[in-house]
Short mmCIF file of C-alpha atoms in Angstrom, two decimals:
data_model
loop_
_atom_site.label_atom_id
_atom_site.label_comp_id
_atom_site.label_asym_id
_atom_site.label_seq_id
_atom_site.Cartn_x
_atom_site.Cartn_y
_atom_site.Cartn_z
CA MET A 1 -25.54 -1.70 -24.88
CA LYS A 2 -24.52 -5.30 -24.31
CA THR A 3 -21.86 -7.41 -25.99
CA TYR A 4 -20.12 -10.75 -25.58
CA GLY A 5 -16.48 -11.09 -24.65
CA THR A 6 -13.92 -12.12 -22.07
CA TYR A 7 -13.33 -10.21 -18.89
CA PHE A 8 -11.27 -10.33 -15.71
CA GLN A 9 -12.84 -10.37 -12.28
CA ASN A 10 -11.76 -10.87 -8.68
CA ASP A 11 -12.51 -14.57 -8.30
CA GLY A 12 -10.15 -17.21 -6.95
CA ALA A 13 -11.74 -19.97 -9.01
CA LEU A 14 -12.71 -18.09 -12.20
CA PRO A 15 -10.56 -14.95 -12.67
CA ILE A 16 -11.36 -14.76 -16.41
CA LYS A 17 -14.71 -15.51 -17.98
CA TYR A 18 -16.53 -15.35 -21.33
CA GLY A 19 -20.11 -14.13 -21.42
CA GLU A 20 -22.50 -11.23 -21.90
CA ILE A 21 -21.22 -7.86 -20.70
CA ASN A 22 -22.87 -4.49 -20.27
CA LEU A 23 -20.79 -1.90 -22.14
CA ILE A 24 -20.05 1.55 -20.79
CA ASN A 25 -19.04 4.62 -22.78
CA PRO A 26 -17.58 7.32 -20.54
CA GLU A 27 -15.96 10.44 -21.94
CA ARG A 28 -12.20 10.09 -22.24
CA GLN A 29 -9.35 12.32 -23.40
CA ARG A 30 -6.24 11.37 -25.30
CA LEU A 31 -3.91 13.94 -23.68
CA ARG A 32 -4.04 16.76 -21.14
CA GLY A 33 -5.64 19.88 -22.54
CA GLU A 34 -7.60 17.99 -25.19
CA PRO A 35 -11.40 17.65 -25.20
CA LEU A 36 -13.24 14.74 -23.65
CA TYR A 37 -15.05 12.54 -26.16
CA LYS A 38 -17.54 9.72 -25.97
CA GLY A 39 -16.20 6.62 -27.66
CA VAL A 40 -16.86 5.59 -31.25
CA GLU A 41 -18.19 2.07 -31.75
CA ALA A 42 -15.64 -0.39 -33.16
CA TRP A 43 -15.70 -4.13 -33.77
CA PRO A 44 -12.57 -6.09 -32.79
CA VAL A 45 -11.43 -8.26 -35.69
CA PHE A 46 -8.14 -9.88 -34.67
CA GLN A 47 -6.49 -10.03 -31.26
CA GLY A 48 -3.15 -11.15 -29.92
CA PHE A 49 -2.55 -12.46 -26.41
CA CYS A 50 -0.03 -10.59 -24.28
CA GLY A 51 1.78 -11.69 -21.12
CA THR A 52 0.18 -8.73 -19.38
CA ASP A 53 -3.19 -10.44 -19.85
CA PHE A 54 -1.88 -13.48 -17.99
CA GLU A 55 -0.51 -11.35 -15.15
CA LEU A 56 -3.84 -9.52 -14.82
CA MET A 57 -5.62 -12.85 -14.69
CA LYS A 58 -3.40 -13.93 -11.82
CA MET A 59 -4.15 -10.64 -10.04
CA GLY A 60 -7.86 -11.42 -10.38
CA ARG A 61 -7.32 -14.85 -8.87
CA ALA A 62 -5.60 -13.15 -5.92
CA GLY A 63 -8.41 -10.59 -5.59
CA LYS A 64 -6.13 -7.67 -6.44
CA LEU A 65 -7.75 -6.27 -9.59
CA SER A 66 -10.17 -3.70 -8.17
CA ALA A 67 -7.95 -0.71 -8.99
CA LYS A 68 -7.83 -1.82 -12.65
CA PHE A 69 -11.60 -1.91 -13.18
CA PRO A 70 -13.38 0.91 -15.02
CA GLU A 71 -15.07 3.28 -12.57
CA GLY A 72 -18.27 1.79 -11.17
CA GLU A 73 -17.58 -1.68 -12.62
CA ASN A 74 -16.43 -4.95 -11.07
CA ARG A 75 -14.83 -6.38 -14.22
CA LEU A 76 -12.39 -5.43 -16.98
CA ILE A 77 -12.75 -6.51 -20.61
CA ASN A 78 -9.19 -7.47 -21.46
CA GLY A 79 -7.10 -7.23 -24.63
CA HIS A 80 -4.87 -4.47 -25.96
CA GLU A 81 -3.21 -5.96 -29.05
CA GLY A 82 -5.18 -6.17 -32.26
CA VAL A 83 -7.10 -4.70 -35.17
CA VAL A 84 -10.63 -3.26 -35.09
CA TRP A 85 -13.17 -2.29 -37.74
CA VAL A 86 -14.77 1.15 -37.40
CA PRO A 87 -18.21 0.79 -39.07
CA SER A 88 -19.01 4.52 -39.06
CA GLU A 89 -15.85 5.18 -41.12
CA ASN A 90 -15.63 1.90 -43.07
CA ARG A 91 -12.00 1.35 -42.17
CA PHE A 92 -9.66 -0.72 -40.04
CA ALA A 93 -7.86 0.85 -37.11
CA ILE A 94 -5.31 0.17 -34.40
CA VAL A 95 -6.40 1.37 -30.97
CA LEU A 96 -3.93 3.72 -29.30
CA ILE A 97 -4.03 2.00 -25.93
CA ARG A 98 -2.85 4.67 -23.50
CA GLY A 99 -4.44 8.05 -22.86
CA GLY A 100 -5.59 10.29 -20.04
CA ASP A 101 -5.02 13.59 -18.31
CA SER A 102 -1.27 13.76 -18.89
CA TRP A 103 1.09 15.72 -21.14
CA ASP A 104 3.16 12.68 -22.11
CA PRO A 105 1.65 9.24 -21.46
CA THR A 106 5.11 7.64 -21.30
CA ARG A 107 5.98 9.55 -18.14
CA TYR A 108 2.94 10.86 -16.30
CA THR A 109 3.52 12.82 -13.09
CA GLU A 110 1.89 12.72 -9.66
CA ASP A 111 -0.90 15.16 -10.57
CA GLU A 112 -1.77 13.38 -13.81
CA THR A 113 -3.93 10.36 -14.57
CA TYR A 114 -3.97 7.73 -17.28
CA PHE A 115 -6.00 4.81 -18.59
CA GLU A 116 -5.12 1.85 -20.79
CA TYR A 117 -7.69 0.05 -22.90
CA GLY A 118 -7.81 -3.57 -21.79
CA CYS A 119 -5.35 -3.08 -18.95
CA ASP A 120 -6.24 -0.27 -16.58
CA LYS A 121 -9.57 1.51 -15.97
CA ALA A 122 -10.83 1.05 -19.57
CA ASP A 123 -12.33 -1.94 -21.37
CA GLY A 124 -10.33 -3.52 -24.19
CA LEU A 125 -10.56 -5.63 -27.32
CA PHE A 126 -11.69 -9.16 -26.43
CA CYS A 127 -15.34 -8.50 -27.20
CA ASP A 128 -17.70 -8.27 -30.17
CA LYS A 129 -17.87 -4.46 -30.00
CA ASN A 130 -16.69 -1.63 -27.80
CA TYR A 131 -16.24 2.14 -27.67
CA PHE A 132 -12.94 3.96 -28.15
CA ASN A 133 -11.95 7.63 -28.17
CA PRO A 134 -12.12 8.69 -31.86
CA ASP A 135 -8.71 10.37 -31.62
CA MET A 136 -7.26 7.03 -30.53
CA LEU A 137 -8.32 4.97 -33.55
CA LEU A 138 -5.15 5.10 -35.62
CA LYS A 139 -5.20 4.58 -39.38
CA LEU A 140 -3.44 1.85 -41.29
CA PRO A 141 -1.07 2.82 -44.15
CA GLU A 142 -2.74 4.41 -47.14
CA ARG A 143 -2.49 1.31 -49.29
CA TYR A 144 -5.05 -0.42 -47.03
CA GLU A 145 -7.71 2.27 -47.53
CA GLY A 146 -10.84 0.78 -49.00
CA PHE A 147 -10.09 -2.73 -47.73
CA THR A 148 -13.08 -4.46 -46.17
CA ARG A 149 -11.19 -7.71 -45.50
CA LEU A 150 -7.68 -7.53 -44.09
CA PRO A 151 -5.13 -10.17 -45.12
CA LEU A 152 -4.56 -12.53 -42.20
CA SER A 153 -0.78 -12.07 -42.42
CA VAL A 154 -1.17 -8.30 -41.98
CA ALA A 155 -3.56 -8.74 -39.05
CA LYS A 156 -1.05 -11.03 -37.36
CA ARG A 157 1.74 -8.49 -37.79
CA LEU A 158 -0.38 -5.62 -36.51
CA SER A 159 -1.21 -7.51 -33.32
CA PHE A 160 2.30 -6.47 -32.27
CA ALA A 161 1.67 -2.72 -32.65
CA ASP A 162 1.50 -2.16 -28.88
CA PRO A 163 4.73 -3.98 -27.86
CA TYR A 164 6.63 -2.83 -30.93
CA ALA A 165 5.69 0.79 -30.20
CA CYS A 166 7.08 0.25 -26.73
CA ALA A 167 10.35 -0.97 -28.27
CA ILE A 168 10.54 2.18 -30.41
CA PHE A 169 10.15 4.23 -27.24
CA GLN A 170 12.86 2.13 -25.59
CA LEU A 171 15.27 3.01 -28.39
CA GLU A 172 14.42 6.70 -28.00
CA ARG A 173 15.01 6.44 -24.26
CA MET A 174 18.33 4.62 -24.65
CA GLU A 175 19.57 7.13 -27.21
CA ASP A 176 18.50 10.17 -25.19
CA LEU A 177 20.11 8.96 -21.98
CA ALA A 178 23.24 7.65 -23.70
CA GLN A 179 23.91 11.06 -25.20
CA ALA A 180 23.46 12.86 -21.89
CA HIS A 181 25.49 10.24 -20.02
CA LEU A 182 28.46 10.01 -22.36
CA PHE A 183 28.85 13.17 -24.44
CA ARG A 184 31.40 14.86 -22.13
CA VAL A 185 33.64 11.81 -22.26
CA LYS A 186 33.42 11.82 -26.06
CA MET A 187 34.12 15.57 -26.22
CA ALA A 188 37.31 15.04 -24.23
CA LYS A 189 38.41 12.02 -26.22
CA HIS A 190 37.68 13.34 -29.71
CA LYS A 191 38.35 17.07 -29.03
CA CYS A 192 35.05 17.89 -30.74
CA SER A 193 31.95 20.01 -30.22
CA GLU A 194 29.12 18.97 -27.94
CA ALA A 195 26.84 18.31 -30.91
CA GLU A 196 29.39 15.99 -32.52
CA ALA A 197 30.12 14.29 -29.19
CA ARG A 198 26.42 13.54 -28.71
CA LYS A 199 26.28 11.87 -32.12
CA ILE A 200 29.27 9.72 -31.24
CA ALA A 201 27.83 8.83 -27.84
CA LYS A 202 24.48 7.90 -29.36
CA GLU A 203 26.18 5.42 -31.68
CA GLU A 204 28.88 4.01 -29.43
CA ALA A 205 26.45 3.24 -26.60
CA PHE A 206 25.33 0.23 -28.66
CA SER A 207 28.84 -1.00 -29.50
CA ARG A 208 28.43 -4.12 -27.36
CA THR A 209 24.76 -4.68 -26.50
CA VAL A 210 23.35 -7.55 -24.47
CA VAL A 211 19.63 -8.38 -24.68
CA PHE A 212 19.10 -10.69 -21.73
CA GLY A 213 15.98 -12.77 -22.36
CA LEU A 214 14.57 -13.99 -25.65
CA GLY A 215 10.90 -13.15 -25.98
CA MET A 216 9.14 -10.78 -28.32
CA THR A 217 10.05 -7.77 -26.16
CA GLY A 218 13.76 -8.44 -26.42
CA LEU A 219 13.47 -9.21 -30.12
CA PHE A 220 11.63 -5.96 -30.87
CA ILE A 221 14.19 -3.87 -28.97
CA ALA A 222 17.03 -5.63 -30.77
CA ASP A 223 15.25 -5.13 -34.11
CA GLN A 224 14.97 -1.41 -33.44
CA ILE A 225 18.64 -1.15 -32.46
CA ARG A 226 19.69 -2.98 -35.62
CA ARG A 227 17.50 -0.83 -37.88
CA ASN A 228 18.87 2.40 -36.42
CA HIS A 229 22.42 1.38 -35.52
CA PRO A 230 23.56 -1.08 -38.19
CA GLU A 231 27.09 -1.28 -36.80
CA ALA A 232 25.94 -2.33 -33.32
CA GLN A 233 27.05 -5.68 -31.93
CA LEU A 234 24.00 -7.52 -30.57
CA LEU A 235 23.97 -10.59 -28.36
CA PHE A 236 20.81 -12.39 -27.24
CA VAL A 237 21.13 -14.38 -24.01
CA GLY A 238 18.53 -17.03 -23.19
CA ARG A 239 17.90 -20.60 -22.08
CA SER A 240 16.42 -21.95 -25.33
CA ASP A 241 18.35 -24.30 -27.56
CA GLU A 242 20.18 -22.45 -30.32
CA ASP A 243 18.49 -24.51 -33.03
CA CYS A 244 14.92 -23.82 -31.91
CA LYS A 245 12.61 -21.81 -34.14
CA LYS A 246 12.43 -18.63 -32.06
CA VAL A 247 16.21 -18.40 -31.67
CA VAL A 248 16.84 -18.91 -35.37
CA PHE A 249 14.13 -16.36 -36.25
CA SER A 250 15.40 -13.79 -33.76
CA LYS A 251 19.00 -14.08 -34.91
CA GLU A 252 17.91 -13.57 -38.51
CA ILE A 253 15.70 -10.56 -37.79
CA ALA A 254 18.23 -8.70 -35.65
CA SER A 255 21.43 -10.02 -37.25
CA ALA A 256 22.50 -10.97 -33.74
CA ASP A 257 24.62 -13.57 -31.99
CA TYR A 258 23.20 -15.89 -29.32
CA LEU A 259 24.34 -17.47 -26.08
CA CYS A 260 22.43 -20.38 -24.58
CA THR A 261 22.78 -20.33 -20.78
CA ALA A 262 21.20 -23.74 -20.07
CA GLY A 263 23.48 -25.55 -17.65
CA LEU A 264 25.76 -22.54 -17.11
CA SER A 265 26.38 -20.92 -13.75
CA GLU A 266 25.96 -17.15 -13.44
CA GLU A 267 29.72 -16.73 -13.37
CA GLU A 268 30.17 -18.86 -16.46
CA THR A 269 27.35 -17.04 -18.21
CA ALA A 270 29.06 -13.72 -17.54
CA ARG A 271 32.42 -15.00 -18.78
CA ARG A 272 30.89 -16.36 -21.99
CA ILE A 273 29.03 -13.10 -22.66
CA ILE A 274 32.21 -11.06 -22.36
CA GLU A 275 34.05 -13.51 -24.60
CA LYS A 276 31.39 -13.29 -27.30
CA LEU A 277 31.28 -9.50 -27.15
CA GLY A 278 35.04 -9.11 -27.07
CA GLY A 279 34.73 -6.96 -23.95
CA ARG A 280 32.28 -5.83 -21.28
CA ALA A 281 28.88 -4.57 -22.43
CA THR A 282 28.20 -0.93 -23.23
CA MET A 283 24.42 -1.51 -23.06
CA PHE A 284 22.56 -4.20 -21.11
CA VAL A 285 18.82 -4.67 -21.73
CA GLY A 286 17.08 -6.91 -19.22
CA THR A 287 13.93 -8.55 -20.63
CA SER A 288 13.91 -12.05 -19.12
CA GLY A 289 11.81 -11.29 -16.05
CA ALA A 290 14.40 -13.08 -13.90
CA SER A 291 16.56 -11.59 -11.15
CA VAL A 292 19.65 -13.24 -12.62
CA GLU A 293 19.82 -10.30 -15.04
CA HIS A 294 21.15 -7.76 -12.56
CA ARG A 295 23.55 -10.22 -10.91
CA VAL A 296 25.15 -11.04 -14.25
CA ALA A 297 25.35 -7.35 -15.15
CA PHE A 298 26.65 -5.97 -11.85
CA GLN A 299 27.91 -8.70 -9.51
CA HIS A 300 29.63 -10.59 -12.32
CA ARG A 301 30.67 -7.37 -14.06
CA VAL A 302 29.27 -7.89 -17.56
CA LEU A 303 28.30 -4.21 -17.73
CA GLY A 304 31.39 -2.16 -18.48
CA CYS A 305 32.52 1.23 -17.25
CA ASN A 306 30.10 4.01 -18.25
CA GLY A 307 27.62 1.32 -19.30
CA LEU A 308 23.84 1.70 -19.40
CA TYR A 309 21.41 -0.79 -17.87
CA ASN A 310 17.87 -0.76 -19.28
CA SER A 311 15.74 -2.54 -16.70
CA PHE A 312 12.79 -3.53 -18.86
CA SER A 313 11.69 -6.67 -17.00
CA LEU A 314 8.65 -6.46 -14.75
CA GLY A 315 9.07 -8.24 -11.43
CA PRO A 316 12.78 -8.60 -10.59
CA VAL A 317 14.36 -6.51 -7.86
CA VAL A 318 17.54 -4.84 -9.11
CA SER A 319 20.40 -4.40 -6.64
CA TYR A 320 24.06 -3.44 -6.94
CA ASP A 321 27.15 -2.79 -4.84
CA THR A 322 27.43 0.99 -4.51
CA MET A 323 31.22 1.07 -4.55
CA PRO A 324 31.85 -0.33 -8.06
CA PHE A 325 28.54 1.13 -9.25
CA GLY A 326 29.74 4.64 -8.44
CA PHE A 327 33.30 4.28 -9.65
CA GLU A 328 32.32 2.51 -12.88
CA ASN A 329 29.76 5.23 -13.57
CA HIS A 330 26.84 3.00 -14.44
CA LEU A 331 23.44 4.38 -15.43
CA ILE A 332 20.30 2.39 -14.59
CA PHE A 333 16.95 3.38 -16.02
CA ALA A 334 13.51 1.93 -16.59
CA SER A 335 10.50 3.12 -18.55
CA ILE A 336 7.49 1.54 -20.23
CA ASN A 337 4.77 2.62 -22.69
CA PHE A 338 4.83 4.89 -25.70
CA ARG A 339 3.36 7.90 -27.44
CA GLN A 340 1.11 7.99 -30.47
CA GLU A 341 4.04 8.71 -32.78
CA HIS A 342 5.70 5.49 -31.63
CA MET A 343 2.64 3.40 -32.42
CA GLU A 344 2.22 5.05 -35.82
CA LYS A 345 5.83 4.25 -36.61
CA ALA A 346 5.30 0.69 -35.35
CA ILE A 347 2.35 0.22 -37.70
CA ASP A 348 4.47 1.32 -40.68
CA VAL A 349 7.29 -1.07 -39.73
CA LEU A 350 5.08 -4.05 -38.94
CA VAL A 351 3.00 -4.18 -42.13
CA ASP A 352 6.17 -4.96 -44.10
CA SER A 353 7.74 -7.25 -41.49
CA ARG A 354 8.03 -11.01 -41.07
CA TYR A 355 6.44 -11.11 -37.64
CA ASP A 356 3.34 -12.94 -38.88
CA GLU A 357 5.63 -16.01 -39.06
CA VAL A 358 5.69 -16.36 -35.26
CA VAL A 359 1.93 -15.96 -34.63
CA GLU A 360 -0.05 -19.18 -34.26
CA LEU A 361 -3.84 -19.19 -34.09
CA ILE A 362 -6.25 -20.58 -31.54
CA ASP A 363 -9.76 -21.17 -32.80
CA LYS A 364 -12.22 -18.70 -31.31
CA GLU A 365 -14.81 -21.33 -30.40
CA GLU A 366 -12.17 -23.45 -28.72
CA PHE A 367 -10.94 -20.39 -26.83
CA ILE A 368 -14.28 -19.10 -25.56
CA SER A 369 -15.52 -22.58 -24.61
CA ASP A 370 -13.06 -22.60 -21.68
CA VAL A 371 -11.10 -19.36 -21.45
CA LEU A 372 -9.28 -20.22 -18.23
CA ASP A 373 -8.07 -23.55 -19.60
CA ALA A 374 -6.92 -21.85 -22.81
CA TYR A 375 -4.88 -19.30 -20.88
CA GLU A 376 -3.24 -21.79 -18.55
CA ASN A 377 -2.78 -24.83 -20.79
CA LYS A 378 -2.55 -23.55 -24.38
CA ILE A 379 -1.56 -19.88 -24.63
CA PHE A 380 0.73 -19.24 -21.65
CA CYS A 381 1.98 -22.73 -20.78
CA LYS A 382 5.40 -24.28 -21.25
CA GLY A 383 5.90 -25.07 -24.92
CA ALA A 384 3.28 -22.54 -26.04
CA PRO A 385 3.84 -20.63 -29.30
CA LEU A 386 5.97 -17.50 -29.19
CA LYS A 387 2.74 -15.58 -29.93
CA THR A 388 -0.88 -16.69 -30.05
CA GLY A 389 -3.65 -14.82 -31.83
CA VAL A 390 -7.35 -15.32 -32.52
CA ILE A 391 -9.59 -14.28 -35.41
CA TRP A 392 -12.47 -12.67 -33.54
CA ASN A 393 -14.59 -11.61 -36.52
CA LYS A 394 -14.05 -13.74 -39.64
CA ASN A 395 -16.13 -11.38 -41.79
CA TYR A 396 -13.25 -8.89 -41.90
CA ILE A 397 -10.29 -11.25 -42.35
CA ASP A 398 -9.06 -12.69 -45.63
CA GLU A 399 -7.66 -16.06 -44.63
CA ASP A 400 -6.83 -17.02 -48.22
CA GLU A 401 -5.00 -13.80 -49.12
#
C-alpha cells in the first residue's frame, strides 16, 4: 500500500522530503512475551513537531540515519506526537510510541530490543495512513467516545502525550531513587520506621528544586512535581526574558519562581539560584541541553549535600570533581521514555489542561510545499513558537469547537 507523507533519508542536501511512500506492515509486539501482530490501519489527524524530529533530520544530513530505518528500508516516516483515527473501530487514538521485545520499555537490557514509531525502526505519524500494533492504539477518555470530529483544542493538548508521559516517568524515577537514597538519613533524624522515612524522603527531595532550562520538557516535569508535591519549591532557570509568554505561562502552570540568566556568569547564576531557593538545591533537573548545567550544579555547588541530579538533557557531557562528589553524597541519574501506564495518565491530564494555549499551527499545504524550509526557518528556528502543530486531516478536526 502507498501513502503520502514526510520521511527522513540519508541525504546531505535533502534529509527530509514529502512524497509518495510505500508502506510496510511487519508484525510487532508491545512487550516481551506478548504475541506479534500485524498493524491496524490508522489515519493521522493532528501532529505536533518534536525536537527529536529536528535532530533526526540533522542525522540524515550527516548520513547517520541507517540504524534508525525500518528493516529493509532506506527511509523513516517521522512523527511521534499526535492523534490518529482508527477507521475499523470508529474512534480516535493516541499511538503508544515505544514497544518491542523487552519487559519494561523504559529500561531495556542488552538482550532486549525496542522500536519507536517515527523515531527508531518503525514508521510514524506524518503520513496520510499507516499501520500500528492494535495493542498500542490507546483510547481517549470515555467522554470522547462517539466523536467523529475532535475539538482542535483537545487535539493540540494531546499532541503532548509522548513528552508528558516521559515527564510522569521522570517523577516516578525521581521519587523511587530519592527514597532509596535518603531514607536511612531520615530514619536516623526522625527516629521512625523505614516506611515512614521513605515517605519523608520522597517529599523532602523536592524541597528546593531547580529546573534548568525552560522548554516544554522542563515545564512538564515541573508540572508533575507541583501536582504531586504541592509544598515543593520550584525554580525555573533560563535565558528568556521574564515577561515573555512562555515564562509567564510556565510560572503560572507550575506555580514556580524564575531566574533569567541572560548576562550572568556561571558563578553569578549559581549565587542567584541559591539566594532564590534559600539554600542549595535538593533536586536539580537539567533540561537545557547545554553543558553549563553540570558546572552550575557541581563546580559552583548549587546542588546541596545528598542532592539528586536528574540529567535529562540530550547532548551535554556531565563531569564532576570526585572529591566533593563523594563527600557530599550526590546521586546522578538519567533515564528517558515511559510505559503505557504513563501515557494513559498523560492523556487524562492533558485533555483538561491549558497546554493548547502554547501550540501554534502551520498550514499543511505550506508545510509540505517545502518541508526542509519549514523545519529550518519556521518550526525550529530562533523565535519559533514554543510548540508547532499541523492539522493533517481536516475531516476529523472541529476547528470551530
